XYZ file of C-alpha atoms in Angstrom:
399
model
C 0.040 0.239 -0.004
C 1.514 3.364 -0.995
C 2.519 5.550 1.718
C 2.073 8.979 -0.120
C -0.204 11.436 1.527
C -0.398 9.515 4.706
C -0.482 11.327 8.265
C 0.635 9.794 11.476
C -1.893 7.367 13.193
C -3.302 10.011 16.164
C -2.553 9.133 19.773
C -5.051 7.405 21.627
C -5.887 10.299 24.002
C -4.743 14.129 23.733
C -2.516 15.329 26.364
C -4.452 16.648 29.448
C -7.799 15.394 28.120
C -7.925 11.830 29.399
C -11.555 11.512 28.326
C -11.710 12.465 24.784
C -10.576 11.433 21.361
C -7.736 13.217 19.509
C -8.815 16.616 17.834
C -7.710 15.247 14.505
C -10.365 12.906 14.775
C -13.357 15.810 14.688
C -11.330 17.040 11.345
C -11.156 13.799 9.798
C -14.804 12.603 10.958
C -16.214 15.884 8.925
C -13.739 16.177 6.266
C -11.854 13.153 5.608
C -13.582 10.223 6.901
C -11.572 7.990 5.301
C -7.886 8.531 5.374
C -4.647 6.987 4.891
C -2.545 6.839 8.120
C 1.261 5.801 8.987
C 2.257 3.446 11.540
C 5.365 3.966 13.618
C 7.016 1.170 11.427
C 6.404 3.221 8.151
C 3.626 0.707 7.036
C 0.194 2.630 5.927
C -3.561 1.978 6.371
C -6.690 3.422 5.672
C -8.261 4.884 8.469
C -12.083 4.708 9.160
C -13.248 7.653 11.514
C -17.193 8.056 10.988
C -20.320 6.046 12.325
C -21.794 5.159 8.953
C -18.521 4.023 7.450
C -17.861 2.071 10.447
C -20.247 -0.017 10.614
C -20.192 -0.809 6.868
C -16.821 -1.857 7.212
C -17.765 -4.068 10.353
C -20.353 -5.908 8.975
C -19.048 -6.283 4.927
C -17.353 -9.375 4.679
C -15.169 -8.378 1.878
C -12.811 -7.256 4.674
C -11.166 -10.181 6.572
C -9.205 -10.476 9.563
C -7.865 -13.620 9.144
C -4.190 -13.395 8.341
C -4.272 -9.360 9.039
C -0.747 -8.468 10.393
C -0.729 -7.255 13.980
C -0.408 -3.467 12.212
C -0.332 -1.664 15.897
C 2.901 -3.758 16.813
C 5.875 -5.192 15.059
C 4.760 -8.825 14.217
C 7.260 -11.512 16.122
C 7.956 -14.898 15.065
C 4.883 -16.270 17.151
C 2.218 -14.410 15.912
C 0.536 -17.322 14.202
C 0.428 -19.013 17.460
C -1.041 -15.870 19.326
C -3.933 -16.118 16.537
C -5.344 -19.937 17.279
C -8.487 -19.890 18.529
C -8.818 -16.259 18.910
C -12.321 -15.279 17.815
C -11.394 -11.945 16.654
C -8.713 -13.213 14.257
C -11.392 -16.130 12.437
C -13.384 -15.196 9.812
C -16.799 -17.121 8.846
C -17.318 -19.904 8.347
C -14.532 -20.923 10.821
C -15.599 -17.854 13.438
C -19.224 -19.212 12.941
C -18.203 -22.822 13.880
C -16.250 -21.546 17.052
C -18.690 -19.043 18.271
C -21.543 -21.424 17.773
C -20.120 -23.453 20.843
C -19.893 -20.693 23.064
C -23.587 -18.937 22.625
C -25.178 -20.919 24.963
C -22.784 -19.442 27.920
C -23.551 -15.716 26.815
C -27.498 -16.206 26.708
C -29.625 -13.780 28.464
C -30.963 -16.269 30.427
C -27.494 -17.447 31.774
C -26.167 -13.731 32.338
C -29.302 -13.064 34.456
C -28.559 -15.913 35.962
C -24.972 -14.962 37.006
C -26.535 -11.579 38.888
C -26.729 -12.502 42.322
C -22.987 -14.045 41.949
C -21.892 -10.506 40.914
C -23.587 -8.474 43.303
C -21.804 -10.934 46.279
C -18.547 -10.192 44.241
C -18.830 -6.419 44.153
C -20.125 -6.328 47.904
C -17.145 -8.380 48.944
C -14.675 -6.482 47.236
C -16.503 -2.806 48.586
C -15.974 -4.566 52.200
C -12.344 -5.221 51.384
C -11.933 -2.005 50.485
C -13.731 -0.314 53.139
C -11.160 -2.370 55.683
C -8.067 -0.293 53.857
C -6.859 2.927 55.153
C -6.991 5.488 51.995
C -5.563 6.232 49.689
C -6.082 2.941 47.900
C -5.650 2.527 44.329
C -9.086 1.658 43.122
C -7.854 -0.198 39.768
C -6.157 -2.665 41.978
C -8.416 -3.263 44.635
C -11.859 -2.925 42.851
C -11.558 -2.442 38.916
C -9.898 -5.360 38.384
C -10.801 -7.992 41.015
C -14.537 -7.522 40.075
C -14.729 -8.666 36.593
C -11.639 -11.010 37.162
C -13.624 -12.970 39.415
C -16.706 -13.131 37.242
C -14.526 -14.062 34.192
C -12.978 -16.868 36.207
C -16.043 -18.159 37.620
C -17.622 -18.444 34.144
C -14.624 -20.055 32.252
C -13.471 -22.281 35.135
C -9.921 -20.268 35.913
C -8.559 -20.198 39.218
C -9.086 -16.587 40.519
C -5.793 -17.528 42.503
C -4.169 -17.311 39.374
C -5.235 -13.634 38.656
C -1.786 -12.237 39.310
C -0.194 -14.000 36.519
C -2.738 -13.488 33.733
C -3.300 -9.762 34.607
C 0.441 -9.307 34.260
C 0.531 -10.820 31.080
C -2.516 -9.061 29.605
C -0.957 -5.846 30.685
C 1.986 -6.827 28.662
C 0.034 -8.207 25.699
C -1.789 -5.222 25.133
C 0.657 -2.566 25.549
C 1.921 -1.257 22.247
C 5.384 0.308 23.712
C 6.351 -2.716 25.274
C 9.308 -4.799 23.400
C 8.474 -7.634 20.886
C 10.318 -9.859 22.756
C 8.618 -9.208 26.173
C 5.347 -9.596 24.204
C 6.357 -12.906 22.739
C 7.346 -14.450 26.130
C 4.086 -13.101 28.107
C 2.408 -14.663 24.814
C 4.112 -17.910 25.468
C 3.807 -18.062 28.812
C -0.203 -17.389 28.356
C -0.465 -20.439 26.082
C 1.619 -22.677 28.557
C -0.723 -21.591 31.718
C -4.020 -22.353 29.510
C -2.330 -25.403 27.848
C -1.942 -27.074 31.424
C -5.252 -25.609 32.772
C -7.130 -27.298 29.417
C -4.993 -30.828 30.102
C -6.428 -30.840 33.375
C -10.051 -30.283 32.155
C -9.503 -33.294 29.549
C -8.951 -35.239 32.685
C -11.763 -33.962 34.553
C -14.087 -31.286 33.419
C -14.876 -28.921 35.846
C -18.232 -27.055 35.929
C -17.128 -23.717 33.892
C -17.239 -22.868 30.227
C -13.588 -24.683 29.664
C -15.306 -28.169 31.210
C -18.454 -27.901 29.216
C -16.640 -27.285 26.170
C -14.435 -30.513 26.876
C -17.525 -32.843 27.605
C -20.147 -31.226 25.125
C -17.564 -30.827 22.062
C -14.681 -32.896 22.961
C -13.503 -33.540 18.849
C -14.940 -30.144 17.930
C -11.781 -28.110 19.177
C -8.131 -28.931 19.278
C -6.459 -28.153 21.922
C -4.820 -25.451 20.974
C -7.580 -23.893 19.820
C -9.161 -24.208 23.121
C -6.281 -22.615 24.551
C -6.321 -19.832 22.561
C -9.904 -19.378 22.824
C -9.836 -19.577 26.720
C -6.964 -17.047 26.543
C -9.077 -14.405 24.373
C -11.850 -14.713 26.746
C -10.096 -14.350 29.854
C -8.097 -11.599 28.553
C -10.966 -9.689 26.901
C -13.730 -10.747 30.046
C -11.452 -8.814 32.882
C -9.369 -6.196 31.102
C -12.187 -4.150 28.992
C -14.554 -3.964 32.008
C -11.711 -3.311 34.247
C -10.886 -0.627 32.484
C -14.491 0.625 32.207
C -14.340 0.629 35.941
C -11.334 2.274 36.631
C -11.763 5.284 33.774
C -15.598 5.244 34.286
C -15.197 6.320 38.147
C -12.436 9.017 37.106
C -14.869 10.295 35.409
C -17.515 10.566 37.846
C -15.356 12.118 40.422
C -14.840 14.746 38.187
C -19.014 15.034 37.119
C -20.425 15.276 40.159
C -24.126 15.254 39.612
C -23.827 12.489 37.452
C -22.369 10.437 40.316
C -24.949 11.709 42.721
C -27.734 10.783 40.380
C -26.376 7.292 39.963
C -25.593 6.891 43.909
C -29.546 8.150 44.436
C -31.472 6.051 41.754
C -33.027 2.513 42.098
C -34.273 2.810 38.610
C -32.796 0.184 36.669
C -33.192 2.295 33.186
C -31.708 5.274 34.671
C -28.715 2.434 35.540
C -28.616 1.154 32.070
C -28.970 4.493 30.293
C -25.751 5.839 32.400
C -23.901 2.815 31.836
C -24.591 3.037 28.037
C -23.268 6.686 27.905
C -20.265 5.584 29.821
C -19.501 2.877 27.239
C -20.020 5.689 24.390
C -18.096 8.207 25.657
C -14.973 6.445 27.133
C -15.127 3.600 24.512
C -11.997 2.235 26.415
C -11.153 0.107 23.151
C -10.042 3.148 20.792
C -9.630 1.064 17.458
C -10.970 -1.964 16.336
C -8.866 -5.201 14.914
C -7.439 -4.238 11.689
C -8.899 -5.836 8.862
C -7.664 -6.744 5.392
C -9.693 -5.984 1.963
C -10.486 -8.965 0.390
C -11.384 -7.647 -3.132
C -11.594 -3.947 -4.489
C -14.184 -2.285 -2.080
C -15.732 1.733 -2.996
C -16.448 3.532 0.434
C -17.577 7.149 -0.667
C -15.223 8.782 -2.971
C -12.149 5.993 -2.293
C -11.928 2.342 -3.439
C -10.046 0.473 -0.745
C -7.808 -1.944 -3.075
C -7.662 -5.537 -2.549
C -4.939 -6.497 0.064
C -5.049 -3.016 1.784
C -5.441 -2.611 5.443
C -8.320 -1.072 6.988
C -8.817 0.317 10.946
C -12.054 1.447 12.486
C -11.818 4.297 15.256
C -14.298 3.142 17.434
C -13.741 6.453 19.881
C -13.923 8.816 16.753
C -17.454 6.834 15.265
C -19.210 7.274 18.908
C -18.157 10.882 18.918
C -19.754 11.078 14.815
C -22.300 14.243 15.115
C -24.157 12.291 12.581
C -24.750 9.545 14.799
C -25.332 11.131 18.249
C -26.605 14.808 19.193
C -23.986 16.552 20.768
C -21.356 13.681 21.183
C -18.936 15.538 23.214
C -21.026 16.021 25.936
C -21.255 13.554 28.807
C -25.032 13.190 29.349
C -26.525 10.099 31.585
C -29.651 10.928 30.944
C -29.167 11.063 27.324
C -31.633 8.453 25.215
C -29.383 5.603 24.331
C -28.230 5.277 20.805
C -26.395 2.730 19.245
C -22.718 3.061 19.889
C -19.595 0.629 18.740
C -17.937 0.482 22.394
C -18.555 -3.440 21.647
C -17.939 -3.451 17.991
C -20.617 -4.629 15.115
C -21.480 -7.400 13.199
C -19.537 -10.601 13.148
C -17.476 -9.835 15.773
C -19.629 -8.160 18.244
C -18.622 -8.527 21.713
C -19.777 -11.963 23.005
C -20.192 -10.956 26.530
C -21.454 -7.550 25.833
C -24.654 -8.258 28.189
C -22.251 -9.301 31.223
C -20.296 -6.404 30.767
C -23.255 -4.284 31.234
C -24.516 -6.111 34.073
C -21.096 -5.593 35.618
C -20.812 -2.259 35.141
C -24.651 -1.271 36.323
C -24.001 -3.539 39.343
C -20.444 -2.239 40.197
C -20.705 1.554 39.954
C -23.568 2.357 41.812
C -22.624 0.198 44.505
C -19.350 1.927 44.847
C -20.699 5.697 44.904
C -23.324 4.437 47.679
C -21.225 2.648 50.109
C -18.095 5.379 49.404
C -20.637 8.750 49.204
C -17.644 10.949 49.770
C -14.917 9.150 47.470
C -12.801 11.279 45.351
C -9.629 11.133 43.650
C -6.399 11.248 46.119
C -4.071 13.173 44.018
C -4.625 15.719 41.229
C -6.222 14.678 38.184
C -3.710 15.687 36.406
C -1.091 12.999 38.061
C -3.251 10.210 37.619
C -1.292 8.141 35.394
C -2.947 6.603 32.232
C -2.771 3.645 29.984
C -1.838 5.319 26.527
C 0.030 3.168 24.835
C -2.508 -0.069 25.528
C -5.070 -1.570 23.059
C -7.532 -1.083 26.097
C -7.327 2.679 27.394
C -7.965 3.369 30.758
C -6.170 4.740 34.348
C -2.979 2.590 35.285
C -3.836 3.661 38.696
C -6.734 5.467 40.548
C -5.710 6.535 43.996
C -8.546 7.530 46.192
C -9.669 8.771 49.452
C -13.084 8.938 51.106
């Protein structure tokens, strides 16, 4: 793909504005919704910044994810091994085959059945937090433990192993980490999950891993099962944890919105606020890059076969054509469809579980600690600006 006329890929968040996409996106969305951008390694791809075009790319099967390079990080020698079993790296019909094996675990009734356990997990985490002397890092002691417990229970992964998988996931998602570190973390993750899969083959447990072994023993190889479990484990705790941390940080700077969430018992109000947090913050700024399988016309441009395309989910969620006053955080906004969970074939399988956790955890946190506040000036809150999942690295709080 030609690099002529390419501009640098915009940073995830502008300096001093932790909740907003880069200013470049506002201009691109209005003037150049399809724009060639360059990556640090000198390669180039098309950036999609408008909601309408983003939705089209995400559902169009003329764009594939299988075999697409890891465009935001130099490819390591084990890139293909890291893709095995990863739903995001599969195209239909292979994607359809694997995803069909998982749908029973994520039905609305199954998710509703997890509510009492999630409420208990949140309450226990708040109890533990209350016993600590502030300042306390909310990420380490609340935002990460809550979704980690939930996904461990769902999959059948020992929660006692959380320190290891959280550390590995942080490394795997950080574009600034050296390739050697990423490869080592990926190999460690595969080895860990391969051992767990072997134990499940011997004696299946009650979690999703055990169910897949019992009901679909021949449908997935050990490598596929390990890759799939690692993908669900990483996505299940990292994205919700990032939303809990960054969402709390935002609400501490929006006291009226925090008061409204603290004082309401109305499920519709809570659900609306969660949707607005998801849209406004969009902790996954970019979708997975895709490759054009044939020439595709979008607007005035033709994406040539073999060209790579990446969708800016964060920009699409701030598109004025799709959302009224999109740069305003409004928890009472009438929910409008957003792209925080992607769209189309690769729409997040655990979206409803994520929504439930956020809708339980955030109001409970605000009620338990009505005087919750940042223990450091906002500008000193450390951000994960080089991570594929954006958020706060630490959130010191007091009460």
